[in-house]
Coordinates of C-alpha atoms in Angstrom, one line a residue:
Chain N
X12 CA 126.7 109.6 173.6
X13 CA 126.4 107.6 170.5
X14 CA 129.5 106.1 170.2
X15 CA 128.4 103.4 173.0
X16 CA 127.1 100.6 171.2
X17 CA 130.6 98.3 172.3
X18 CA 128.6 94.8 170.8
X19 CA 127.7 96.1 167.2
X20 CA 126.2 93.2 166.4
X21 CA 126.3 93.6 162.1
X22 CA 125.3 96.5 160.6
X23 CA 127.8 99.2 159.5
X24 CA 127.5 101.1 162.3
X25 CA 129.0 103.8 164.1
X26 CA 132.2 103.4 164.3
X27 CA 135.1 104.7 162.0
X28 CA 134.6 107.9 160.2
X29 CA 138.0 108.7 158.7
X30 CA 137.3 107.4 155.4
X31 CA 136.8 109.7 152.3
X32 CA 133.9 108.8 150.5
X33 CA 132.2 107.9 154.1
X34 CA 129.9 105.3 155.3
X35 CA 128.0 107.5 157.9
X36 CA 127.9 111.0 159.0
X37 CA 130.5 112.6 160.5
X38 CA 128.2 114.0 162.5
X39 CA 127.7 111.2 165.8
X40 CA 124.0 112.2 166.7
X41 CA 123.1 113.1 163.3
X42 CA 124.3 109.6 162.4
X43 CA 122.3 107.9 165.1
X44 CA 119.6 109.5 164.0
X45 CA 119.8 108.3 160.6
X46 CA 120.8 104.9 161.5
X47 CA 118.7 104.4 164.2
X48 CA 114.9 104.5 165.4
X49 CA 114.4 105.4 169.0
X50 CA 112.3 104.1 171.3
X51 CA 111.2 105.9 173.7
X52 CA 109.5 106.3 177.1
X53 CA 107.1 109.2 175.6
X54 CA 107.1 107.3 172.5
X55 CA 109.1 106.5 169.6
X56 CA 111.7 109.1 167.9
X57 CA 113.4 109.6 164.3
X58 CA 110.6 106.1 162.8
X59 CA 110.4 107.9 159.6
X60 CA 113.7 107.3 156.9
X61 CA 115.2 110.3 155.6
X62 CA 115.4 109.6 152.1
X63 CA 116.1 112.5 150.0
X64 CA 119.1 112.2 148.1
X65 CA 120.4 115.8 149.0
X66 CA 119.2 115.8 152.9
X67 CA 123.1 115.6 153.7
X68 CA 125.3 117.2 150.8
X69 CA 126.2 119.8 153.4
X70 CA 127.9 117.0 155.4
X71 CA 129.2 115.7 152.4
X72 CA 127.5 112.7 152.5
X73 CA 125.5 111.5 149.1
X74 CA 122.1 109.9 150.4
X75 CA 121.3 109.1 146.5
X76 CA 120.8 105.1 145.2
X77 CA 124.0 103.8 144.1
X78 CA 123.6 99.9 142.9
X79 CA 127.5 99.4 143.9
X80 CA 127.0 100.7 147.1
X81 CA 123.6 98.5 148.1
X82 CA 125.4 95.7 146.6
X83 CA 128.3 96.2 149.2
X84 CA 126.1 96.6 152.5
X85 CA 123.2 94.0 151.1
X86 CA 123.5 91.2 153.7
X87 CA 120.7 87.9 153.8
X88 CA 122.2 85.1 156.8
X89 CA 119.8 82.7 157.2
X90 CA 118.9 82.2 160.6
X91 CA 115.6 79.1 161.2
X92 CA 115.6 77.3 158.7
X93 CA 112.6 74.6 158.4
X94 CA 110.6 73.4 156.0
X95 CA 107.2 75.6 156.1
X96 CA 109.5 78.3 157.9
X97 CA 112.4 80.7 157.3
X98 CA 114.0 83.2 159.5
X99 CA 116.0 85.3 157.6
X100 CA 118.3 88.8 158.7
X101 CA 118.3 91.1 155.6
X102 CA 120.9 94.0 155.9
X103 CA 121.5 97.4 154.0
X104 CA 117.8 97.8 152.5
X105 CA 115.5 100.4 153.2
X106 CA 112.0 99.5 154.3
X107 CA 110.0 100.5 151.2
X108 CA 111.5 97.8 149.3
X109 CA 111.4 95.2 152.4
X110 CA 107.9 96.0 152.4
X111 CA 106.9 95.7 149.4
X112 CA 108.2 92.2 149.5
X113 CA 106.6 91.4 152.0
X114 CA 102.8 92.6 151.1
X115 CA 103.5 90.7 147.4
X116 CA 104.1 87.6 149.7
X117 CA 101.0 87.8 151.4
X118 CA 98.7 89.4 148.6
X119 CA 100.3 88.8 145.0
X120 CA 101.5 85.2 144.5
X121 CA 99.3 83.5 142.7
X122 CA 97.9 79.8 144.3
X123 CA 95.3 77.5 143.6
X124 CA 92.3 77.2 145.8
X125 CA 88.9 75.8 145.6
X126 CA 86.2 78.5 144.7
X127 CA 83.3 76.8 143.3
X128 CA 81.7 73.7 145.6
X129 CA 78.8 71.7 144.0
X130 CA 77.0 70.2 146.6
X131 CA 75.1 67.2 145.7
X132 CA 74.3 65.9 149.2
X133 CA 74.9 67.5 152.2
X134 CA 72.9 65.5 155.3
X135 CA 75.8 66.7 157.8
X136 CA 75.3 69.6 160.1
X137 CA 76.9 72.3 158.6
X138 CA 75.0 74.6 156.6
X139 CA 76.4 74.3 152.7
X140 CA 77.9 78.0 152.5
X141 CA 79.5 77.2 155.9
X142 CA 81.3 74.3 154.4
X143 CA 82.0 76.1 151.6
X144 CA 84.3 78.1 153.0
X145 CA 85.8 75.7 154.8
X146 CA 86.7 73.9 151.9
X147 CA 87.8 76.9 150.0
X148 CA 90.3 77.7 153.0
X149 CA 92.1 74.0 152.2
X150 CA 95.5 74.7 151.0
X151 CA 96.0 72.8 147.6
X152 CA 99.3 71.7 146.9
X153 CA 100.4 71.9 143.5
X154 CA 102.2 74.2 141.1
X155 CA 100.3 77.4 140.1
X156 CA 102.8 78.4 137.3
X157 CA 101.2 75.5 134.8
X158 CA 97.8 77.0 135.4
X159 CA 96.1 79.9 133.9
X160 CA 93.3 82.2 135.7
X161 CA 89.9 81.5 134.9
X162 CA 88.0 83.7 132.9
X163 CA 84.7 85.0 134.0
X164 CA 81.6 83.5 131.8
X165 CA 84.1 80.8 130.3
X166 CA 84.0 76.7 130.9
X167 CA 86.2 75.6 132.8
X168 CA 89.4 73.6 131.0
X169 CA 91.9 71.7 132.1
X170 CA 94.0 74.8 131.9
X171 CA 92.8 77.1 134.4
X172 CA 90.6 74.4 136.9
X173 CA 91.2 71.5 139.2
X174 CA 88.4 69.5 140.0
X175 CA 88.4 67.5 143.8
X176 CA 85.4 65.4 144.7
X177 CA 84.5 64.9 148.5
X178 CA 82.1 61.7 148.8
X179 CA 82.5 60.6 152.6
X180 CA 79.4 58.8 154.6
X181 CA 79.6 57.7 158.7
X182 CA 78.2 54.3 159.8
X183 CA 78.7 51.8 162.5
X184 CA 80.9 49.0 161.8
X185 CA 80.5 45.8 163.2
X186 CA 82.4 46.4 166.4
X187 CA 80.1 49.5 166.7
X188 CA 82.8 51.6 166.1
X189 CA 82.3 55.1 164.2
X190 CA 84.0 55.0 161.0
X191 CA 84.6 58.4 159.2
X192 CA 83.3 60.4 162.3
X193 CA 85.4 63.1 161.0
X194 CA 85.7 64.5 157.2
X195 CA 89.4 65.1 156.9
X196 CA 91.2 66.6 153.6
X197 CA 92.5 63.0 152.7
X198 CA 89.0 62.3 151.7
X199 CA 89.1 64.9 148.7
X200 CA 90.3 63.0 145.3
X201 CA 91.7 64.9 142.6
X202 CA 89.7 64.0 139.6
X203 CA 91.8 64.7 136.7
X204 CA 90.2 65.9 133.3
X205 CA 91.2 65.6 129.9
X206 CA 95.5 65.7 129.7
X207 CA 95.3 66.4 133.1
X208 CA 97.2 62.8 134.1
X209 CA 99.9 63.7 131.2
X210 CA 100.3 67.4 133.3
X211 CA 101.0 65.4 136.3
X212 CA 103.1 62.0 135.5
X213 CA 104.2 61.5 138.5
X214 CA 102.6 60.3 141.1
X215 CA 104.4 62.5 144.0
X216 CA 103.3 65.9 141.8
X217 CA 99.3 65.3 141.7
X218 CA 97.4 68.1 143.0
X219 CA 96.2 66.9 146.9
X220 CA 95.6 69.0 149.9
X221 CA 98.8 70.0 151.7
X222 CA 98.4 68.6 154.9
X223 CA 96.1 65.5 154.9
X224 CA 94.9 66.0 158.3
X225 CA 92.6 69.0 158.2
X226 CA 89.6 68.4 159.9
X227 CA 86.6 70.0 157.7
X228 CA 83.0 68.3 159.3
X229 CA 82.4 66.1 162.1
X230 CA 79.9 63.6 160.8
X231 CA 77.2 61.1 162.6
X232 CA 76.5 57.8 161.6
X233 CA 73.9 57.9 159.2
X234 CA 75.0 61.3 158.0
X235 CA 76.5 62.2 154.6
X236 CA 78.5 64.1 152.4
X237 CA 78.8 64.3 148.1
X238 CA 80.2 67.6 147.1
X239 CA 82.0 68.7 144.1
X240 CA 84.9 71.2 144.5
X241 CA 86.8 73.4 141.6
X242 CA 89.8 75.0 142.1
X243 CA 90.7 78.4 140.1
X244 CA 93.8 80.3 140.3
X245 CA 94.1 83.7 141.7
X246 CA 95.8 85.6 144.5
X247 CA 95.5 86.8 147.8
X248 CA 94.4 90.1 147.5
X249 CA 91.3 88.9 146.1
X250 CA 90.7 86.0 149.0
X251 CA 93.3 85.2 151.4
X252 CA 92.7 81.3 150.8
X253 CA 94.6 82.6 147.6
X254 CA 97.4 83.7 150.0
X255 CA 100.3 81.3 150.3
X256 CA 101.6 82.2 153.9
X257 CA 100.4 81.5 157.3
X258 CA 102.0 84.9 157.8
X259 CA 105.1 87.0 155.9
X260 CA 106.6 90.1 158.8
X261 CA 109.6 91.6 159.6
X262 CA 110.9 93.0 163.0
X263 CA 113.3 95.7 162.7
X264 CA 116.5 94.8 164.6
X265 CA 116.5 96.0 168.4
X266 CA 119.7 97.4 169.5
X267 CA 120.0 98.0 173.2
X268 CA 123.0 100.1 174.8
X269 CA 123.5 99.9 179.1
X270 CA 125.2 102.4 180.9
X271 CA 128.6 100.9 182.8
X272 CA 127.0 102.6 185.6
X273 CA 123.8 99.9 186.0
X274 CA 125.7 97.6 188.3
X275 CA 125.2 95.6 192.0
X276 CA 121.5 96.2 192.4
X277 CA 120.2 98.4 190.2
X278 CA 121.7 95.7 187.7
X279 CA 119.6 93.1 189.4
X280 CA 116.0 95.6 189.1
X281 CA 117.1 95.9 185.2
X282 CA 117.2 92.2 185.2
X283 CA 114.0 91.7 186.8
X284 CA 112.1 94.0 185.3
X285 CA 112.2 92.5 181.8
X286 CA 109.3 89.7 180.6
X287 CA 111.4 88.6 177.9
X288 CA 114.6 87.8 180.1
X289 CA 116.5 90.3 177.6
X290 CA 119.4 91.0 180.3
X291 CA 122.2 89.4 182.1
X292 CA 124.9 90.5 184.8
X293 CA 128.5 90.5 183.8
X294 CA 130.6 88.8 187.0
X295 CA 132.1 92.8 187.1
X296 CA 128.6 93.3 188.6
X297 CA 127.6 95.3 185.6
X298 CA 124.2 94.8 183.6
X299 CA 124.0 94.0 180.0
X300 CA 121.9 93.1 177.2
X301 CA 122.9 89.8 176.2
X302 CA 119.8 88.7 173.8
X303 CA 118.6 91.4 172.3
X304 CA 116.8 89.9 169.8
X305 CA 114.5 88.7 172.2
X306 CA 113.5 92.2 172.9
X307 CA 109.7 92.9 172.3
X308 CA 110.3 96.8 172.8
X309 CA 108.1 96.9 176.0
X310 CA 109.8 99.9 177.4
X311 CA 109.4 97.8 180.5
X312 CA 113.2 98.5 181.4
X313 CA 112.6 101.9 180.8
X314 CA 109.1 102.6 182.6
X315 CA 110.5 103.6 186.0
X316 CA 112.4 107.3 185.3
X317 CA 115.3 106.1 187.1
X318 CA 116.1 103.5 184.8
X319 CA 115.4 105.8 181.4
X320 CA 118.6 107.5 181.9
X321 CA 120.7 104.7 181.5
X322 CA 119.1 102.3 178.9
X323 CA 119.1 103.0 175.3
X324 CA 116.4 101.0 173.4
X325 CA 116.7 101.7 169.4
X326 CA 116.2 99.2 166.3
X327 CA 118.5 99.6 163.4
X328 CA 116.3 101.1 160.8
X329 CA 117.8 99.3 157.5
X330 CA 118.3 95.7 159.4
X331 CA 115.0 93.4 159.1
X332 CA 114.6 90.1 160.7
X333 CA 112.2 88.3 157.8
X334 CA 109.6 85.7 158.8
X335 CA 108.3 83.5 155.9
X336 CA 105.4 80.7 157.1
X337 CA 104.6 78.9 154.6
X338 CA 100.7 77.5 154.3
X339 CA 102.1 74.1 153.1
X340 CA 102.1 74.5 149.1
X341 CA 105.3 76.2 148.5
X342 CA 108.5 76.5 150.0
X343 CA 109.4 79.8 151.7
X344 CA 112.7 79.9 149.7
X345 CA 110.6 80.1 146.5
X346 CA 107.7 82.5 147.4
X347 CA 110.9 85.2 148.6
X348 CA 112.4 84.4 144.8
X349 CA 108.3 84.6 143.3
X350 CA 107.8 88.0 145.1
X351 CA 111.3 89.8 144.0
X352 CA 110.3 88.3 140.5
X353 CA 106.3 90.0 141.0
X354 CA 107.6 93.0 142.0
X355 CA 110.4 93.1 138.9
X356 CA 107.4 92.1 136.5
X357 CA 105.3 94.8 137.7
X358 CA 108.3 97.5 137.1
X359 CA 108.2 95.9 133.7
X360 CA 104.3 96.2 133.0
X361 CA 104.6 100.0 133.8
X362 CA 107.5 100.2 131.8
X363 CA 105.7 98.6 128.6
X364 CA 103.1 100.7 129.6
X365 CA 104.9 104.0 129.8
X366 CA 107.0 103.0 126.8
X367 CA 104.1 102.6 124.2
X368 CA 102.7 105.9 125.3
X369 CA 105.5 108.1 124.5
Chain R
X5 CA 80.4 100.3 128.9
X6 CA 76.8 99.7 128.7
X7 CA 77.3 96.5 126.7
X8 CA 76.1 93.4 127.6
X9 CA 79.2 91.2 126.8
X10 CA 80.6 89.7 130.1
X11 CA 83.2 91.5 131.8
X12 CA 86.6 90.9 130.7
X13 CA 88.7 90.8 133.5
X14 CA 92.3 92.7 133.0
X15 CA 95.4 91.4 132.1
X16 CA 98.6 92.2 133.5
X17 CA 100.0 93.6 130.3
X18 CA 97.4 96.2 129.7
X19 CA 98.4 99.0 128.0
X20 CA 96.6 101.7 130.0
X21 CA 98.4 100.6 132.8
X22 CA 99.9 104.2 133.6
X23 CA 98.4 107.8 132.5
X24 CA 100.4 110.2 132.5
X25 CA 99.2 113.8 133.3
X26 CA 101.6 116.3 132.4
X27 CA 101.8 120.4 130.9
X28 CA 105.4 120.6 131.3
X29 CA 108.2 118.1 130.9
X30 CA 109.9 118.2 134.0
X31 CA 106.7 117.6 135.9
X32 CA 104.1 114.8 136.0
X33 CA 101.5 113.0 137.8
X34 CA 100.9 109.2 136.7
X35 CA 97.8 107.5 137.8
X36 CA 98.0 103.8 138.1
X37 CA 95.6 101.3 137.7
X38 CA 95.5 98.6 140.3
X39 CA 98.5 99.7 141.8
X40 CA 98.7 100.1 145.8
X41 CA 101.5 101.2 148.3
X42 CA 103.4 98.2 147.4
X43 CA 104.8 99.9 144.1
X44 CA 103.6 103.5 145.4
X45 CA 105.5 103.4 148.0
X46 CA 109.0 101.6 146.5
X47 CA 108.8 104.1 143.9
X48 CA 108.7 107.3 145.9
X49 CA 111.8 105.9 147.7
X50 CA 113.6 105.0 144.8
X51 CA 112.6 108.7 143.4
X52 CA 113.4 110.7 146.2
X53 CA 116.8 109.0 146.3
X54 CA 117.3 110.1 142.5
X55 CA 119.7 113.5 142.6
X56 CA 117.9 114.6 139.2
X57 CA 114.4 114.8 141.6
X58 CA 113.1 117.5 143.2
X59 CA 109.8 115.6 144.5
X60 CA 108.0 112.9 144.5
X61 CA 104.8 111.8 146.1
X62 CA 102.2 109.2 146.4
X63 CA 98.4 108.6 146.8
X64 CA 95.8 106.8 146.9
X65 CA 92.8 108.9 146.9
X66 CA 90.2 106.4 147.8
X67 CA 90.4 102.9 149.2
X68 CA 87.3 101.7 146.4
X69 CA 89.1 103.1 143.7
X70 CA 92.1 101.1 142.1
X71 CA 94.1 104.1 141.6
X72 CA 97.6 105.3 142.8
X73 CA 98.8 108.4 141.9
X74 CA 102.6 109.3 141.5
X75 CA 104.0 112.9 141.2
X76 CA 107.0 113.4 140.1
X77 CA 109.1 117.0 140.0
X78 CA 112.4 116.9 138.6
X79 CA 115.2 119.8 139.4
X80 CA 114.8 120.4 135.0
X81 CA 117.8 118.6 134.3
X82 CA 115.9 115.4 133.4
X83 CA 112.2 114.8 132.4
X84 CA 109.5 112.9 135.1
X85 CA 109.4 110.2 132.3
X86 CA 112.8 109.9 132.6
X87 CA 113.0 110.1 136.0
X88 CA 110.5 107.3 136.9
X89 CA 111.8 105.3 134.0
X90 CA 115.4 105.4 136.0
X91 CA 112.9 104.5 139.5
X92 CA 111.7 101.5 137.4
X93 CA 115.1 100.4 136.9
X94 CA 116.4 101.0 140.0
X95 CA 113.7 98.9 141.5
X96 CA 114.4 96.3 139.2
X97 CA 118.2 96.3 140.0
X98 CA 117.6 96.4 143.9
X99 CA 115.5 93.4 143.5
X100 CA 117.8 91.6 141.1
X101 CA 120.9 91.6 143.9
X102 CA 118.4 90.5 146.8
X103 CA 117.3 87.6 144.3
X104 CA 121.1 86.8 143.4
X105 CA 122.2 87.0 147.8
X106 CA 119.3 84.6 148.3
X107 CA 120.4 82.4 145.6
X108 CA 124.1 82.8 147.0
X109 CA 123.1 82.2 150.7
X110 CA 120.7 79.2 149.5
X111 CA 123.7 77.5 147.7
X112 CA 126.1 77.8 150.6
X113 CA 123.7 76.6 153.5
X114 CA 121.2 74.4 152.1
X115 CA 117.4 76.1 152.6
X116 CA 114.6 74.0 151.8
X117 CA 112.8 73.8 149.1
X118 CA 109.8 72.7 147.7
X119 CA 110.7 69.1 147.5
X120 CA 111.2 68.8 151.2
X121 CA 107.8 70.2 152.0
X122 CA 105.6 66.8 152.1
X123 CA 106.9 66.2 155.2
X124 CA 103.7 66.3 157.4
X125 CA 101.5 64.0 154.1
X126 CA 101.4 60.8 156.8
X127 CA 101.6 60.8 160.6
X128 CA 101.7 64.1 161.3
X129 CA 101.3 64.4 165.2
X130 CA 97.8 65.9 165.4
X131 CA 96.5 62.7 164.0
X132 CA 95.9 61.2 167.1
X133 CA 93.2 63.3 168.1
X134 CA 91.0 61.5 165.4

């Protein structure tokens, strides 16, 4: 029943077991169900890990952490690649670390955002705390690691604040035409304090928005705007505008097996019946998943009970498709290496911790 | 705590990170400060794959309450110190090879990096709506 899965995609499946010092259970559905999450008309089967290091001695098969063996299965291949996004497959890790990653991406790296705004005139429509918050949600583009965080009931220094001023009026021109009609992130100017200019020589590092374009208040001729802004460091979990992605997730990899026996036109109903085109027909007649990575897990394949029989919808449990958007300060490539780097730190600190104790 | 300076916020290397709780040596329960399922949850795998533990669990009693609490039972051969010392290092280690693949993978197909990421400073398409 297991032993199906013909397209194996990556992982190390299924498939030989004569080895010694094995990579799987002997054991086919015992396997599959270590491997393997099922999904499920009724629902989903087997989600939780089985993590115990003993769970299998009686199979002989060691289910404790051996660095040389995650080092052997550990896979990362690259799949989108832009500037503000990657796409990345990790292979042969267990989702509490994955996971882990991926909540220090969106809650624990440390960016610079505005906090405080100072508003010296504000004529437009938008009530102050309103635009505020607006401002605050401005990514800032520059490197947090020369900064320190702010103190409470300190000054500010040019250590641990950035200071932006935002001094835009409308009017007519002579044509009649509506000049600054719309406040835009261009318009905020880094103001640099004390050594600030020798922190930044060149002229491509000084602090500035990330994306010049962001509209912040729609203005009226006659209508003005003089605020003051500070940045502080800090991190997401505190206020997302500290957070540096759009969005960090994983999907775990979806594995779908079809029976030789879905051919002429119950091959063409398996065809139709999925949203995310998931399925094509061999010229043999028979149906077969051919982009399974499109698959959303509807179960919409699966819905009518004549059809359950002979799909098999499962994700591989230690295979995670890893989304990285970037908000525009830092590249996706560097917030992965900041978070492994947060997370080792933070074994250190409890370490220290543990270690002055004893 | 009733003093008036201001409030000093924590720093990362504070030495009461971790308290241990413990009568016996093979068994403990550490509460963490400011700690959440992100290390809770790494470290109970990372235990429960250790052959020397028995046990381990994790949590967090109270969403307003910056604790996470770890318990560790060992099968006697080792101490819980031990044993979540050995967690901590395996986490480290685990995250050390994903850090060294990335580095690999980045050096044999280029990924971008930070330098690339001005790209939308001038021109970007959603100007024209302005």
């Amino acid at each position: 029943m297991a032993k199906k899965s013909k397209e194996n995609g990556s992982s190390s499946a299924s498939n030989n077991n004569n080895k010694q010092d094995q990579d799987g259970l002997p054991d086919a559905l015992l396997e599959n169900q270590r491997t393997r999450v099922r999904v499920g008309n009724a629902g989903n089967e087997n989600t939780r890990g089985i993590y115990y290091s003993g769970a299998y001695t009686s199979l002989g098969y060691d289910n404790s952490f051996s660095l040389d063996k995650f080092k052997k299965n550990f896979k990362i291949n690259v799949l989108s690649d832009k500037p503000d996004h990657l796409v990345f497959e990790m292979i042969g890790v267990d989702a509490p670390i994955a996971n882990a990653l991926r909540r220090i991406l969106i809650s624990e790296i440390p960016t610079m955002a505005i906090e405080r705004v100072f508003m010296i005139n504000n004529t437009s429509i938008l009530q102050d705390e309103v635009l505020a918050h607006r401002l605050g949600l401005i990514p800032i583009k520059v490197d947090p690691k020369i900064f320190n965080y702010k103190e409470p009931g300190k000054e500010y220094t040019a250590e641990d604040t950035l200071i932006f001023t935002l001094k835009v009026r409308c009017y007519k021109d002579a044509n009649g035409e509506t000049i600054n009609g719309t406040v835009l992130s261009k318009h905020l100017t880094w103001v640099p304090t004390d050594d600030q200019n020798e922190m930044f020589p060149n002229e491509a590092d000084h602090p500035r928005p990330a994306y010049d374009d962001i509209p912040i208040v729609k203005l009226r001729p006659g209508q003005a705007l003089e605020v003051q802004c500070y940045c502080e460091k800090n991190i997401g979990r505190e206020h997302i505008k500290w957070s540096p992605v759009g969005t960090a997730f994983y999907k775990i990899l979806p594995e779908i097996s079809v029976s030789d026996k879905v051919t002429g036109e119950k091959a063409k109903k398996l065809k139709q019946s999925c949203p995310m085109n998931v399925y094509d027909i061999e010229d043999s007649g028979k149906a077969f998943a051919a982009r399974p990575m499109d698959c959303t897990m509807c179960r919409e394949c699966i819905r009518d009970p004549e059809m359950e029989p002979f799909v098999k919808l499962e994700r591989v449990r230690d295979h995670f498709i890893f989304s990285i958007e970037s908000v525009g300060t830092i590249a996706p490539k560097t917030l992965f290496q900041d978070a492994i780097k947060i997370l080792i730190d933070k074994c250190s600190t409890v370490e220290n911790s543990l270690n002055t104790q004893i | 705590m009733a003093d008036t300076a201001p409030t000093k916020i924590e720093s990362p290397n504070v030495i009461n990170k971790v308290e241990v709780i413990s009568d016996r040596p093979d068994c403990a329960t550490f509460i963490f400060v400011d700690e959440d399922h992100t290390l809770g949850n790494a470290l109970h795998y990372v235990l429960m794959k250790n052959p020397k533990v028995d046990f381990s669990g994790y949590s967090i009693p109270h969403p307003s309450d910056n604790k996470m609490n770890l318990r560790i039972q060992t099968k006697g051969n080792t101490t819980a110190q031990d044993a979540i010392m050995n967690g901590l290092s395996d986490i480290k280690d685990i995250s050390q090879s994903v850090d060294e693949r990335i580095g690999e993978e980045s050096n044999q197909s280029h990924i971008y990096s930070d330098a690339q990421l001005c790209h939308r400073h001038d021109g970007h398409p959603t100007n024209r709506l302005f």
